[in-house]
PDB file of C-alpha atoms and ligand atoms in Angstrom:
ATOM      1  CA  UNK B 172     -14.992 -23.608  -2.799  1.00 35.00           C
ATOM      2  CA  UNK B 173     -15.429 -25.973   0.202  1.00 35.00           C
ATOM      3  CA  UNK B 174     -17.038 -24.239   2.888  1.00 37.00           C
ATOM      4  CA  UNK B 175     -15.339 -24.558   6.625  1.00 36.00           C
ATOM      5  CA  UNK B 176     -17.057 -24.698  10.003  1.00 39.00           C
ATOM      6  CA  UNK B 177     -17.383 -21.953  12.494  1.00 41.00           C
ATOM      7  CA  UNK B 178     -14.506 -23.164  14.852  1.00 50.00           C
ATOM      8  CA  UNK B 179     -12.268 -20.666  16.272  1.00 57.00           C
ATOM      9  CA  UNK B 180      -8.627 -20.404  15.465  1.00 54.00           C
ATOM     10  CA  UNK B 181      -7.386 -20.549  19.331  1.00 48.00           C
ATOM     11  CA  UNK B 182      -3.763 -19.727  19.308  1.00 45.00           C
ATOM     12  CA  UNK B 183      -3.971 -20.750  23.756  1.00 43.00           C
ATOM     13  CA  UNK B 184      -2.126 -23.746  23.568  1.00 42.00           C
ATOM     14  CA  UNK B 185      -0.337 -24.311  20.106  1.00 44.00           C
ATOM     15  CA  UNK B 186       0.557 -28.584  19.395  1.00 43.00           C
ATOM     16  CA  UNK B 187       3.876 -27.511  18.339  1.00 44.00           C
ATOM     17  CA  UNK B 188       5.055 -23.787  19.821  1.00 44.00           C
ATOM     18  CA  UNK B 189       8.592 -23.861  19.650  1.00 49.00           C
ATOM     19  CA  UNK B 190       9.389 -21.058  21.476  1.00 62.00           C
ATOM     20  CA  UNK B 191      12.121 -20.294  18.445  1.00 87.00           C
ATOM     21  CA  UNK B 192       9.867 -20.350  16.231  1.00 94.00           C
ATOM     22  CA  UNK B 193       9.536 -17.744  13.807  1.00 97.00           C
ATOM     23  CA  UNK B 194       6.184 -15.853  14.655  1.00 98.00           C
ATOM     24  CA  UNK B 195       5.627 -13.781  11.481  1.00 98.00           C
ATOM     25  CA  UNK B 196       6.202 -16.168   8.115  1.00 98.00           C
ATOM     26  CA  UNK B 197       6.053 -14.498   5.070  1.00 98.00           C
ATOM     27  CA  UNK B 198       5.419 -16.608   1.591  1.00 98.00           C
ATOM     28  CA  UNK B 199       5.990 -15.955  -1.795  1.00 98.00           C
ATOM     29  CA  UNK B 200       3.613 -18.288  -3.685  1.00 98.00           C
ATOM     30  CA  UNK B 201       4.941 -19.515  -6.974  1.00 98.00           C
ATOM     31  CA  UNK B 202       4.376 -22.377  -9.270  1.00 98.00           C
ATOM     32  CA  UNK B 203       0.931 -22.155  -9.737  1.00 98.00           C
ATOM     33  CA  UNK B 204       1.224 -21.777 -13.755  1.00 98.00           C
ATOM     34  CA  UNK B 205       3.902 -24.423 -13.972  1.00 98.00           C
ATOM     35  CA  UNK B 206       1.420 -26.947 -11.547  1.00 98.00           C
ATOM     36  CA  UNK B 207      -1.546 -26.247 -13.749  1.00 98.00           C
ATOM     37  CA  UNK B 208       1.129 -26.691 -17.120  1.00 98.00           C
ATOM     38  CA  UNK B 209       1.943 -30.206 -16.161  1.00 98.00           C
ATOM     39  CA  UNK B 210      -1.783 -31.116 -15.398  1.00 98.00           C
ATOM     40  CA  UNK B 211      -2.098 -29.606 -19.052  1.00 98.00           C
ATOM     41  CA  UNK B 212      -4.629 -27.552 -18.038  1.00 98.00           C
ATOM     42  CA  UNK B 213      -4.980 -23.475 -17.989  1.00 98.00           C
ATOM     43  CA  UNK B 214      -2.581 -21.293 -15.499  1.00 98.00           C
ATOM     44  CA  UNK B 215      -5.935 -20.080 -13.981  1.00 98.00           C
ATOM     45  CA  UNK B 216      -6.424 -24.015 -12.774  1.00 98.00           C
ATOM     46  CA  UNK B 217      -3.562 -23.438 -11.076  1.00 98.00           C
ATOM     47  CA  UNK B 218      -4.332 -20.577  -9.517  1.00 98.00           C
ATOM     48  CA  UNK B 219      -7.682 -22.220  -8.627  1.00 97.00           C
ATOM     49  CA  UNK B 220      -5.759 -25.048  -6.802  1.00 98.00           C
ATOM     50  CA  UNK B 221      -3.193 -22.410  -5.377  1.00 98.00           C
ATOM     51  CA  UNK B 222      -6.169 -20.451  -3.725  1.00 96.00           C
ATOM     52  CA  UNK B 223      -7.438 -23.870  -2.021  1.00 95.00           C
ATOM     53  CA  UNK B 224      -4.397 -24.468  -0.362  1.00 97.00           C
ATOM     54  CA  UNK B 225      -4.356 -21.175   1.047  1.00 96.00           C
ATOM     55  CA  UNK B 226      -6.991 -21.941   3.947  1.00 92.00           C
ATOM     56  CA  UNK B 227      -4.930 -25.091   4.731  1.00 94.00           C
ATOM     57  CA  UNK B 228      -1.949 -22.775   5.255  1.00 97.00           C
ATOM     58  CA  UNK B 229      -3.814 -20.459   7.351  1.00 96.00           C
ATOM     59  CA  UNK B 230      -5.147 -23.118   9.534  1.00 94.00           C
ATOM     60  CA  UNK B 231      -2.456 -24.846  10.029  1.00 96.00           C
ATOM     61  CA  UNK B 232      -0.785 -21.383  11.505  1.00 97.00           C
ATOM     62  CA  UNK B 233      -1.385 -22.099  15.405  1.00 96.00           C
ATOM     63  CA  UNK B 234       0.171 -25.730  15.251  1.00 96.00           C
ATOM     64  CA  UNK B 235       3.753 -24.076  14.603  1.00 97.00           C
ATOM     65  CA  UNK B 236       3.548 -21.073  16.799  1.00 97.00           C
ATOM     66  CA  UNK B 237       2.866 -18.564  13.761  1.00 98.00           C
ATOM     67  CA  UNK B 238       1.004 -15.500  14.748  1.00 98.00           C
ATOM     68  CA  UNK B 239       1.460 -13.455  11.521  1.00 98.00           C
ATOM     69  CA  UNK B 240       1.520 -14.893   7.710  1.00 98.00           C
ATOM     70  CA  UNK B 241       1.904 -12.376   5.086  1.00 98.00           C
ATOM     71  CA  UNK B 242       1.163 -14.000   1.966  1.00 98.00           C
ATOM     72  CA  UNK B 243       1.862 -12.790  -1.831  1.00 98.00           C
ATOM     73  CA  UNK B 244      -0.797 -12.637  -4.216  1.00 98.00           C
ATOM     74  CA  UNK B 245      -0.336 -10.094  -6.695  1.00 98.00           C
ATOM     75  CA  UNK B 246       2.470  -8.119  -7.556  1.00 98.00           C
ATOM     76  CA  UNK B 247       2.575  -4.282  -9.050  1.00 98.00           C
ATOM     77  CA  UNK B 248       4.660  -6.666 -11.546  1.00 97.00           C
ATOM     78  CA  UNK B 249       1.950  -9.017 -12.393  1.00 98.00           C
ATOM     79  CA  UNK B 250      -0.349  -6.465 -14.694  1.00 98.00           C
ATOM     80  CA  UNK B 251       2.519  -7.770 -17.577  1.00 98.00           C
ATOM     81  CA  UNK B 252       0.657 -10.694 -17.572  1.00 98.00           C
ATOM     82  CA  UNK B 253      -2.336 -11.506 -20.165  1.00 98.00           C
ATOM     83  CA  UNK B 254      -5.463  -9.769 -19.836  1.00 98.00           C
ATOM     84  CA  UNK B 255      -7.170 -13.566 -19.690  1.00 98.00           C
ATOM     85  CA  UNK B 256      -5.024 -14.379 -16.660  1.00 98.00           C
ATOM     86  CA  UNK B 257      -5.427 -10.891 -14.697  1.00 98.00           C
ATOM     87  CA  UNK B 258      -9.324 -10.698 -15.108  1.00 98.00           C
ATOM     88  CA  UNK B 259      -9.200 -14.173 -13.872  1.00 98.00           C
ATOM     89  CA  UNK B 260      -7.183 -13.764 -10.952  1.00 98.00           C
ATOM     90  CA  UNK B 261      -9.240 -10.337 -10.033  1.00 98.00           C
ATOM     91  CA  UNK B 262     -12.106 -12.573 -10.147  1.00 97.00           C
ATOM     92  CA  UNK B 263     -11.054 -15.460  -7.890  1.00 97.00           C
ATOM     93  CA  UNK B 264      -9.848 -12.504  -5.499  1.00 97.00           C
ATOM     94  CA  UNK B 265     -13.373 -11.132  -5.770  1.00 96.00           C
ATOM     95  CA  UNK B 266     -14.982 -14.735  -5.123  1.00 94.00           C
ATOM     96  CA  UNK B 267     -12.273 -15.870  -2.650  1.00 93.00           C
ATOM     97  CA  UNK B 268     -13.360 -12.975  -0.518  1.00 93.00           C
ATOM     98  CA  UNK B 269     -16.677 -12.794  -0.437  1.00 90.00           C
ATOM     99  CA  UNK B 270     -16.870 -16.741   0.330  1.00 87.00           C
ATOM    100  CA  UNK B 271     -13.582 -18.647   1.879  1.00 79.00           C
ATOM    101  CA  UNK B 272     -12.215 -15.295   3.512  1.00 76.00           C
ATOM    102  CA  UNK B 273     -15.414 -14.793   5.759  1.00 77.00           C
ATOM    103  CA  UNK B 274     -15.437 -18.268   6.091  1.00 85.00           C
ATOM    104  CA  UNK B 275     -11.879 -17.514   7.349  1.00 81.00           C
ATOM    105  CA  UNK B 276     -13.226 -14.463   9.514  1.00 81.00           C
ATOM    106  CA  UNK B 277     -15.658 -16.518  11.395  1.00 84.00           C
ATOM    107  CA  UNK B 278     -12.427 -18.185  12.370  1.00 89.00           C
ATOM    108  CA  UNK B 279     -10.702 -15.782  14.358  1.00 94.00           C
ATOM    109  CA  UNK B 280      -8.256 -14.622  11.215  1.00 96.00           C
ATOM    110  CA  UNK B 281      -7.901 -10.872  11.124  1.00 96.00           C
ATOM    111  CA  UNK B 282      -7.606 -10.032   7.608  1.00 95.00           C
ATOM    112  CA  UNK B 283      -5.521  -7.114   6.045  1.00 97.00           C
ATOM    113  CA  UNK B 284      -4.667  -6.117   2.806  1.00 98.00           C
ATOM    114  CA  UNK B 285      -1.318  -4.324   2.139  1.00 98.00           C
ATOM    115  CA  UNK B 286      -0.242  -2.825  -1.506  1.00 98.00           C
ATOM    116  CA  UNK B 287      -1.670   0.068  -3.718  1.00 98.00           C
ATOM    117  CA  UNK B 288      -5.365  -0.306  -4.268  1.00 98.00           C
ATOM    118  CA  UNK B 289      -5.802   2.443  -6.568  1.00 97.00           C
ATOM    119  CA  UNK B 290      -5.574   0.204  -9.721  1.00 95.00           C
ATOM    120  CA  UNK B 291      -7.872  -2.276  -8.310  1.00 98.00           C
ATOM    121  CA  UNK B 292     -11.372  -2.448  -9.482  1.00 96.00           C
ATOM    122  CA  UNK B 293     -13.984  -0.376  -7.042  1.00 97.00           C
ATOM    123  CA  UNK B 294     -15.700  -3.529  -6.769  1.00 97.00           C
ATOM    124  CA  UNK B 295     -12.811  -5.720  -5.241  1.00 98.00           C
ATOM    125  CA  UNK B 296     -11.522  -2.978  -3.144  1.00 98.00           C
ATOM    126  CA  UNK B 297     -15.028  -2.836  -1.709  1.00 96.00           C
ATOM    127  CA  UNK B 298     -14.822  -6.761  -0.670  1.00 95.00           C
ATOM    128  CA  UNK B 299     -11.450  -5.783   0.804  1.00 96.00           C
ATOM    129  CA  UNK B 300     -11.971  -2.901   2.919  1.00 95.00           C
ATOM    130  CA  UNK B 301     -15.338  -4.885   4.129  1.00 93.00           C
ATOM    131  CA  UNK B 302     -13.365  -8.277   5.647  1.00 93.00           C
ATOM    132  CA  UNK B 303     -10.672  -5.683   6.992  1.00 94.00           C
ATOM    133  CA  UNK B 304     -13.438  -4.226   9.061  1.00 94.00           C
ATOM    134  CA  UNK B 305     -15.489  -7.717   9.736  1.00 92.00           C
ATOM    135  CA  UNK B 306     -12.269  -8.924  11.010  1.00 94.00           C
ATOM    136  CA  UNK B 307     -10.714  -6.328  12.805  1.00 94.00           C
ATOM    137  CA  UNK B 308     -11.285  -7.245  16.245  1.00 94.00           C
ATOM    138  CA  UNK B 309      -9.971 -11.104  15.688  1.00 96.00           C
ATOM    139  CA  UNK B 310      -6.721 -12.045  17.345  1.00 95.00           C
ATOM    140  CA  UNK B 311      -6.386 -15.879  16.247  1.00 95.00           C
ATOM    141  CA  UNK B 312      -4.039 -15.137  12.921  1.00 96.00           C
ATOM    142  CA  UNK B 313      -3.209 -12.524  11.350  1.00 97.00           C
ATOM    143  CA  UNK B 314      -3.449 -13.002   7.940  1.00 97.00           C
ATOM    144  CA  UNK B 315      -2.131  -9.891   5.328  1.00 98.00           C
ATOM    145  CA  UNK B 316      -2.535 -10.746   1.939  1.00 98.00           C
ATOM    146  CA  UNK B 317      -0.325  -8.543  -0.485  1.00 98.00           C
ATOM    147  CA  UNK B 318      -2.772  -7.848  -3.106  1.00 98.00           C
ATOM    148  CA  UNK B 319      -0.892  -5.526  -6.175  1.00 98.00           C
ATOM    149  CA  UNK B 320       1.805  -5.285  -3.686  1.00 98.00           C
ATOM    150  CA  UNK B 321       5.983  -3.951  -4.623  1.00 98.00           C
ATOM    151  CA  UNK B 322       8.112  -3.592  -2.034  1.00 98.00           C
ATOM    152  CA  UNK B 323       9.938  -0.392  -4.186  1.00 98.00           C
ATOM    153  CA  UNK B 324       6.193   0.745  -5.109  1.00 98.00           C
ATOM    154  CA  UNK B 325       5.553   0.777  -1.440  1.00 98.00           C
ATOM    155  CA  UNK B 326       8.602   3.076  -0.502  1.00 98.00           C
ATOM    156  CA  UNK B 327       7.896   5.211  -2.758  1.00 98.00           C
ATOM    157  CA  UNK B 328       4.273   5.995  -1.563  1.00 98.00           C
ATOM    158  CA  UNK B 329       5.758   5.662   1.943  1.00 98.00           C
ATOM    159  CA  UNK B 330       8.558   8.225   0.837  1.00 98.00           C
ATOM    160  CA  UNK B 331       5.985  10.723  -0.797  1.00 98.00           C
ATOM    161  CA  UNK B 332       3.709  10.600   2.451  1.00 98.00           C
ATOM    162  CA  UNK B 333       6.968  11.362   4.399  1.00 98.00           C
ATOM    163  CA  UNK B 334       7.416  13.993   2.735  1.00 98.00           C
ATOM    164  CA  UNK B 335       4.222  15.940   2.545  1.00 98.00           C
ATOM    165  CA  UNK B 336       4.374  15.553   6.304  1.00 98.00           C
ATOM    166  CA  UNK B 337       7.893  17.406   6.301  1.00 98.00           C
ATOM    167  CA  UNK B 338       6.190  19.908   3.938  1.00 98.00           C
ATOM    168  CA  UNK B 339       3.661  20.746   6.150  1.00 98.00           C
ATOM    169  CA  UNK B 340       5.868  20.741   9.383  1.00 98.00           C
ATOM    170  CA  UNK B 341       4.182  17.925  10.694  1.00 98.00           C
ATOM    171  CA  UNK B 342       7.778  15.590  10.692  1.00 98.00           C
ATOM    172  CA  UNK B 343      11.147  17.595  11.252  1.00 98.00           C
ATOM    173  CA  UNK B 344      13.796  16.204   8.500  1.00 98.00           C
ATOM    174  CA  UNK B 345      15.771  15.252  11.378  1.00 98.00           C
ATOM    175  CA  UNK B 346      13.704  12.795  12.891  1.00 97.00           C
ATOM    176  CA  UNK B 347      13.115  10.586   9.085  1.00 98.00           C
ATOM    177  CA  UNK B 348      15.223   7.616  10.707  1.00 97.00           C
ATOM    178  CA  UNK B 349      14.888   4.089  10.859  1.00 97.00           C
ATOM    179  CA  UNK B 350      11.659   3.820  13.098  1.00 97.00           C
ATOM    180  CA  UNK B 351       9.815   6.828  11.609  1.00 97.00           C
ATOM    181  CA  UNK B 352       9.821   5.565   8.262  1.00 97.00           C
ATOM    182  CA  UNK B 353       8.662   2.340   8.755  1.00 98.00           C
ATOM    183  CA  UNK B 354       5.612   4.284  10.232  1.00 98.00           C
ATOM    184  CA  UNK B 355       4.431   5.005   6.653  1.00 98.00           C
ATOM    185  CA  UNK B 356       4.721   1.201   5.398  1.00 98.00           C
ATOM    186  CA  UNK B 357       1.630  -0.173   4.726  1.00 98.00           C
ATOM    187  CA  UNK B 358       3.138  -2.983   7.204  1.00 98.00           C
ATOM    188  CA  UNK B 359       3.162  -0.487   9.538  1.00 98.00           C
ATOM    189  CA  UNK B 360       0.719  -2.827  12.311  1.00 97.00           C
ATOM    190  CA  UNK B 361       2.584  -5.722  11.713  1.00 98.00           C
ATOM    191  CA  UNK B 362       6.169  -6.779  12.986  1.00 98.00           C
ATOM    192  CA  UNK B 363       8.684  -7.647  10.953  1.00 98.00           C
ATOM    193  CA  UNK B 364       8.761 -11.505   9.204  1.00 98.00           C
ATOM    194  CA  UNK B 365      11.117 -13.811  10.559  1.00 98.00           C
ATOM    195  CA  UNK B 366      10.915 -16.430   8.074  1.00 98.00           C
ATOM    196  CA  UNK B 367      10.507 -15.675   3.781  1.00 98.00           C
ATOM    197  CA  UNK B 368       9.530 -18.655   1.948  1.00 98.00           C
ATOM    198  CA  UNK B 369       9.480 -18.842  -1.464  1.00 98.00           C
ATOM    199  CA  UNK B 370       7.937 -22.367  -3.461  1.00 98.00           C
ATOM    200  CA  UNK B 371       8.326 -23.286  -6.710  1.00 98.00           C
ATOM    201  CA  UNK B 372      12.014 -23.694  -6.649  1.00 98.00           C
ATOM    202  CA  UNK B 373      13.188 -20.215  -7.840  1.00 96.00           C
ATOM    203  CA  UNK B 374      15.873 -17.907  -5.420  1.00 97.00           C
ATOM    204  CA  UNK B 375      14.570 -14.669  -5.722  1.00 95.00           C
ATOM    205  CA  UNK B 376      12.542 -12.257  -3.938  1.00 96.00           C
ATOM    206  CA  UNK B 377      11.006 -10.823  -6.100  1.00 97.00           C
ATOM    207  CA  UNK B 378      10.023  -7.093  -4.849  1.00 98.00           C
ATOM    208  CA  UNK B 379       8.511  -8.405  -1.647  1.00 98.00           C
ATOM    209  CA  UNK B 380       8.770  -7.068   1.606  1.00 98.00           C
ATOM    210  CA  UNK B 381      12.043  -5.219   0.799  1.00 98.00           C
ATOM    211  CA  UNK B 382      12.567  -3.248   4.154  1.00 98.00           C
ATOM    212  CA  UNK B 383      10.565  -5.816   6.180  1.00 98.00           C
ATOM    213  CA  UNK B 384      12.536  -8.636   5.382  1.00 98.00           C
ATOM    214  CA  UNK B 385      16.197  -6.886   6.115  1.00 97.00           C
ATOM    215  CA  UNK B 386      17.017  -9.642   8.845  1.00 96.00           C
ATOM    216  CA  UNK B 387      14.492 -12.572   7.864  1.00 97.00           C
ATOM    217  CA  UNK B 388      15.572 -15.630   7.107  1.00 97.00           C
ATOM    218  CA  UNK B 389      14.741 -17.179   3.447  1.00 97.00           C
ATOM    219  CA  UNK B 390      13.833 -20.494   2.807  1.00 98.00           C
ATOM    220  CA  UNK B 391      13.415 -21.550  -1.055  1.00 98.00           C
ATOM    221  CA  UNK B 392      11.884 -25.105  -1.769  1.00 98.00           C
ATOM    222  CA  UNK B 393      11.037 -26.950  -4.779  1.00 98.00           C
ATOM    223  CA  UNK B 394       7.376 -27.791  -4.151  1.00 98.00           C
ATOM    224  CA  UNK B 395       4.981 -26.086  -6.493  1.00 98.00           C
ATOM    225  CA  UNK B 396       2.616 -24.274  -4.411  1.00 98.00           C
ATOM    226  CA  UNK B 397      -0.330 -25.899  -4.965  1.00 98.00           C
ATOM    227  CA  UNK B 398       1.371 -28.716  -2.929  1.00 98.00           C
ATOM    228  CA  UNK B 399       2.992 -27.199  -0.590  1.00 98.00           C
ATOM    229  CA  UNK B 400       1.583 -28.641   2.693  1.00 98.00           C
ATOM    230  CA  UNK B 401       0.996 -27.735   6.232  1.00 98.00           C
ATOM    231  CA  UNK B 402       3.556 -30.743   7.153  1.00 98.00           C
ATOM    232  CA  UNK B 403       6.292 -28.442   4.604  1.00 98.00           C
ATOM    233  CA  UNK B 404       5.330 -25.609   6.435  1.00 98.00           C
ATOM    234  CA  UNK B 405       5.938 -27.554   9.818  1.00 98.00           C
ATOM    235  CA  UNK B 406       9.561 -28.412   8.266  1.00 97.00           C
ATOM    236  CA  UNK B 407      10.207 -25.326   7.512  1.00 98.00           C
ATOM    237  CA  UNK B 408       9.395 -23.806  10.987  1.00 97.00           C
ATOM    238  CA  UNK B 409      11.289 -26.289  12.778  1.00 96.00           C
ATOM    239  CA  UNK B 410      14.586 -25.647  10.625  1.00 96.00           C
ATOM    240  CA  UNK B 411      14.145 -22.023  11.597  1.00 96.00           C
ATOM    241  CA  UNK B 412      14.244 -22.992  14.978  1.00 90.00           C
ATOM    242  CA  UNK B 413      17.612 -24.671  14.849  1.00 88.00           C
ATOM    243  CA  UNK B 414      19.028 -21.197  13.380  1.00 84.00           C
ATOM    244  CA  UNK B 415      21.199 -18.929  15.015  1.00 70.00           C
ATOM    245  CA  UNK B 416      19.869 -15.409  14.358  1.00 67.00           C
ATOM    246  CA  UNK B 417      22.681 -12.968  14.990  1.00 66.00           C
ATOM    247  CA  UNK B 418      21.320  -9.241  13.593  1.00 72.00           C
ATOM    248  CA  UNK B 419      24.868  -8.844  12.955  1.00 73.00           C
ATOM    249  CA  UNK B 420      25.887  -9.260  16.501  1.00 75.00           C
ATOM    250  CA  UNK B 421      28.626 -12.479  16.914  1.00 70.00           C
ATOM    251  CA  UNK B 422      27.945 -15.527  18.665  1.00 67.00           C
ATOM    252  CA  UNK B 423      28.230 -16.042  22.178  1.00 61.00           C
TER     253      UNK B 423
HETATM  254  C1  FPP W 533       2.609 -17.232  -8.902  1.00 57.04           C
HETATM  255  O1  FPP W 533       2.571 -18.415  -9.635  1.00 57.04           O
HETATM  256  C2  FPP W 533       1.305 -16.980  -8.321  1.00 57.04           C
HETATM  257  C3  FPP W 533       0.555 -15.852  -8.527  1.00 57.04           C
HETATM  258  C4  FPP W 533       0.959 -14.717  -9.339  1.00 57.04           C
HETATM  259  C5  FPP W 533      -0.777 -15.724  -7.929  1.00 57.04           C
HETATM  260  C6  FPP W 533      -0.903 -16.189  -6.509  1.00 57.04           C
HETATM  261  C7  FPP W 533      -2.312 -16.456  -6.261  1.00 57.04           C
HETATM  262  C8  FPP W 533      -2.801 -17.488  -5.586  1.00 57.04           C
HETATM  263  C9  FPP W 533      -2.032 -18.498  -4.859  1.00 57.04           C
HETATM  264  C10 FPP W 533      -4.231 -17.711  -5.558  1.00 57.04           C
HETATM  265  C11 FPP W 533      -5.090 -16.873  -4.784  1.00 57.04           C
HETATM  266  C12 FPP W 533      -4.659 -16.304  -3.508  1.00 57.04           C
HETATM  267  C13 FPP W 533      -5.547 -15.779  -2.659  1.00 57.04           C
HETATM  268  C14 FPP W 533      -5.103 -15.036  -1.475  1.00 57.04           C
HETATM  269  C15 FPP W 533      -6.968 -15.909  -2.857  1.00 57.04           C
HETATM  270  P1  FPP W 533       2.891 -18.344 -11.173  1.00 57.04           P
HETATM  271  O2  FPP W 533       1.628 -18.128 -11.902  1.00 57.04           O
HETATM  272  O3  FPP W 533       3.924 -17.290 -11.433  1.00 57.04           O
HETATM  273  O4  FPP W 533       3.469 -19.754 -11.455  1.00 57.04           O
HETATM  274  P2  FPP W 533       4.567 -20.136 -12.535  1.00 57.04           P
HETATM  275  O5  FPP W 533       5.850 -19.490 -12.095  1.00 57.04           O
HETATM  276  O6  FPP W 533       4.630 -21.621 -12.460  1.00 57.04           O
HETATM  277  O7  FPP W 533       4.090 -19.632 -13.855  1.00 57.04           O
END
């Protein structure tokens, strides 16, 4: 992968901050397979491609205001796949992190990981918990890659935490409301995302950010993501912008 120089992401003075812009965007990256398909190459090409415009993404992150990106890259759903196609994405996570990502890190990204890492291979989780640490004093981005990541997977280890700490009197029953249980999220550092973007054309969420994304907005566009662009993202930021966000208050 291309290397990238040592400039800082500097958030100071953003080209474009609109101050309605949404400052956590979330994305659901899909359409690798089906961009690799009509290349007729393998879905790993895709992938490939798909990893490359990642660091474009990230970049580009400043420009529109965006503090936070929260991007999906493997679901607790995705094992289904074929063996061929998981050991190959395992190993472009491996290689993405170990050369782009720090690449990234010299950047000013703070890099975090959110999902279950206890099927992931001791090697990769190594790689992760190392750029979470390299990174952690950054402040540029904030860049959480969901990495064998379910939204229902992730209540339910939230839930189970909860509950040992009820067992063990640490957490009266009581007080399990709305902002205590978010506490055990593994998005627990990170605010909620304003905008959900999905590529590839298809409307659903697919298991992503399910409590996060109670009050997000969704945006669903055709382009494959391999080609979605920093100038879609732009789009997509300013549209946001011209929304009227009403937490189900009524306009006044
Ligand atoms: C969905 O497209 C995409 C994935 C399951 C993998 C996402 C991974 C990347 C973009 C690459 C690496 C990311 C990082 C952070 C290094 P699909 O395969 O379901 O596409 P299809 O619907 O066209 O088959």
């Amino acid at each position: 992968m291309a290397s990238v120089s040592n400039t800082s992401i500097d958030t100071a003075e953003p080209e474009e901050q609109a101050s309605s812009g949404p400052r956590h965007v979330a994305i659901i990256m899909d359409g690798n397979g089906r961009w690799a398909q009509a290349r007729g190459r393998p879905r790993l090409f895709g992938h490939h491609a798909g990893a490359r415009r990642v660091r474009e993404i990230v970049e580009c992150c400043p420009q529109y205001g965006v503090k936070y990106l929260t991007i999906f890259a493997f679901s607790t759903e995705n094992w289904k796949r074929t063996q061929v196609e998981i050991s190959g994405l395992m190993s472009l996570f491996r290689r993405y992190i170990s050369k782009e990502m720090k690449a990234l890190a010299l950047r000013n990204v703070r890099v975090r990981f959110i999902g279950d890492r206890l099927r992931l291979d001791a090697k990769l989780v190594q790689l992760m918990d190392e750029l979470e640490h390299e990174t952690e004093a950054n402040e540029g981005i904030h860049l959480t890659i969901a990495l064998n990541y379910g939204g229902r997977d992730e209540v339910a280890r939230a839930t189970k935490r909860l509950a040992q700490d009820v067992a063990s009197g640490q957490l009266s029953p009581e007080d399990v409301n709305e902002e205590t249980l978010p506490r055990y999220l593994d998005t627990h550092v990170l605010p909620d995302p304003d905008l959900v973007i999905r590529t590839s054309g298809e409307a659903r969420i697919s298991n992503f950010l399910l409590w996060q994304s109670a009050y997000a907005e969704y945006e669903f566009t055709d382009t494959l993501w391999p080609d979605f662009t920093s100038e879609e993202l732009g789009r997509l930021c300013r549209k946001f912008g011209s929304r009227e966000r009403r937490f189900g208050a009524v306009s006044t």
